[in-house]
């Protein structure tokens, strides 16, 4: 018989394609969550240093682009809710 030319996997078998796809999706989800968390903090920091007139311009532009949140101009609560669901924490 022919000997296998595949390298041995540490656990004795190679992961199947579904497992590889799931691992890639999990890694991508973690990257997206981390990026959303960073964007959330950046937006909060920006809002804290903006003047009232700058906030008004931001609100107008977000409204123009259909980006206004349910409560505030930065969608802070919507982002926080998504982050809370993704991390399993309480919003």
Coordinates of N, CA and C in Angstrom, one line a residue, residues 33-72:
X33 N -15.5 43.3 15.9 CA -16.0 43.8 17.3 C -14.9 44.8 17.8
X34 N -13.7 44.4 17.8 CA -12.6 45.2 18.3 C -12.6 46.6 17.6
X35 N -12.7 46.5 16.3 CA -12.7 47.8 15.5 C -13.9 48.7 15.9
X36 N -15.1 48.0 16.1 CA -16.3 48.8 16.5 C -16.1 49.4 17.9
X37 N -15.4 48.7 18.8 CA -15.2 49.2 20.1 C -14.2 50.4 20.0
X38 N -13.2 50.3 19.2 CA -12.3 51.5 19.0 C -13.1 52.7 18.4
X39 N -13.8 52.4 17.3 CA -14.6 53.5 16.7 C -15.6 54.2 17.7
X40 N -16.2 53.4 18.5 CA -17.1 53.9 19.5 C -16.4 54.8 20.5
X41 N -15.2 54.5 21.0 CA -14.5 55.3 21.9 C -14.0 56.6 21.2
X42 N -13.6 56.5 19.9 CA -13.1 57.6 19.2 C -14.3 58.6 19.0
X43 N -15.4 58.1 18.6 CA -16.6 59.0 18.4 C -17.0 59.7 19.7
X44 N -17.0 59.0 20.8 CA -17.3 59.6 22.1 C -16.2 60.6 22.5
X45 N -15.0 60.4 22.3 CA -13.9 61.4 22.5 C -14.1 62.6 21.7
X46 N -14.4 62.4 20.4 CA -14.6 63.6 19.5 C -15.8 64.4 20.0
X47 N -16.9 63.8 20.3 CA -18.1 64.5 20.8 C -17.8 65.4 22.0
X48 N -17.0 64.8 22.9 CA -16.6 65.5 24.1 C -15.8 66.8 24.0
X49 N -15.1 66.9 22.8 CA -14.3 68.1 22.6 C -14.9 69.1 21.6
X50 N -16.1 68.7 21.0 CA -16.7 69.6 20.0 C -17.5 70.7 20.6
X51 N -17.4 71.9 19.9 CA -18.2 73.0 20.3 C -19.7 72.8 19.9
X52 N -20.6 73.5 20.5 CA -22.0 73.4 20.1 C -22.3 73.6 18.6
X53 N -21.6 74.5 18.0 CA -21.8 74.8 16.6 C -21.2 73.6 15.8
X54 N -20.1 73.0 16.2 CA -19.6 71.8 15.5 C -20.6 70.6 15.7
X55 N -21.2 70.5 16.8 CA -22.2 69.4 17.0 C -23.4 69.6 16.1
X56 N -23.8 70.9 15.9 CA -24.9 71.2 15.0 C -24.6 70.8 13.6
X57 N -23.4 71.1 13.2 CA -23.0 70.7 11.8 C -22.9 69.2 11.7
X58 N -22.4 68.5 12.7 CA -22.3 67.1 12.6 C -23.8 66.5 12.6
X59 N -24.7 67.0 13.4 CA -26.0 66.5 13.4 C -26.7 66.7 12.0
X60 N -26.4 67.9 11.4 CA -27.0 68.2 10.0 C -26.5 67.2 9.0
X61 N -25.2 67.0 9.0 CA -24.6 66.0 8.1 C -25.0 64.6 8.3
X62 N -25.1 64.2 9.5 CA -25.6 62.8 9.8 C -27.0 62.7 9.4
X63 N -27.8 63.7 9.6 CA -29.2 63.7 9.2 C -29.3 63.6 7.6
X64 N -28.5 64.4 7.0 CA -28.5 64.4 5.5 C -28.1 63.0 5.0
X65 N -27.2 62.3 5.7 CA -26.8 61.0 5.2 C -27.6 59.8 5.8
X66 N -28.6 60.1 6.5 CA -29.5 59.1 7.1 C -28.8 58.3 8.2
X67 N -28.0 59.0 9.0 CA -27.2 58.3 10.0 C -27.6 58.7 11.5
X68 N -28.6 59.5 11.6 CA -29.0 59.9 13.0 C -29.4 58.7 13.8
X69 N -29.0 58.6 15.1 CA -29.5 57.6 15.9 C -30.9 57.9 16.5
X70 N -31.3 57.0 17.3 CA -32.7 57.1 17.9 C -32.7 58.2 19.0
X71 N -31.5 58.5 19.6 CA -31.5 59.4 20.7 C -30.5 60.5 20.4
X72 N -29.3 60.2 19.9 CA -28.3 61.2 19.7 C -27.7 61.2 18.3

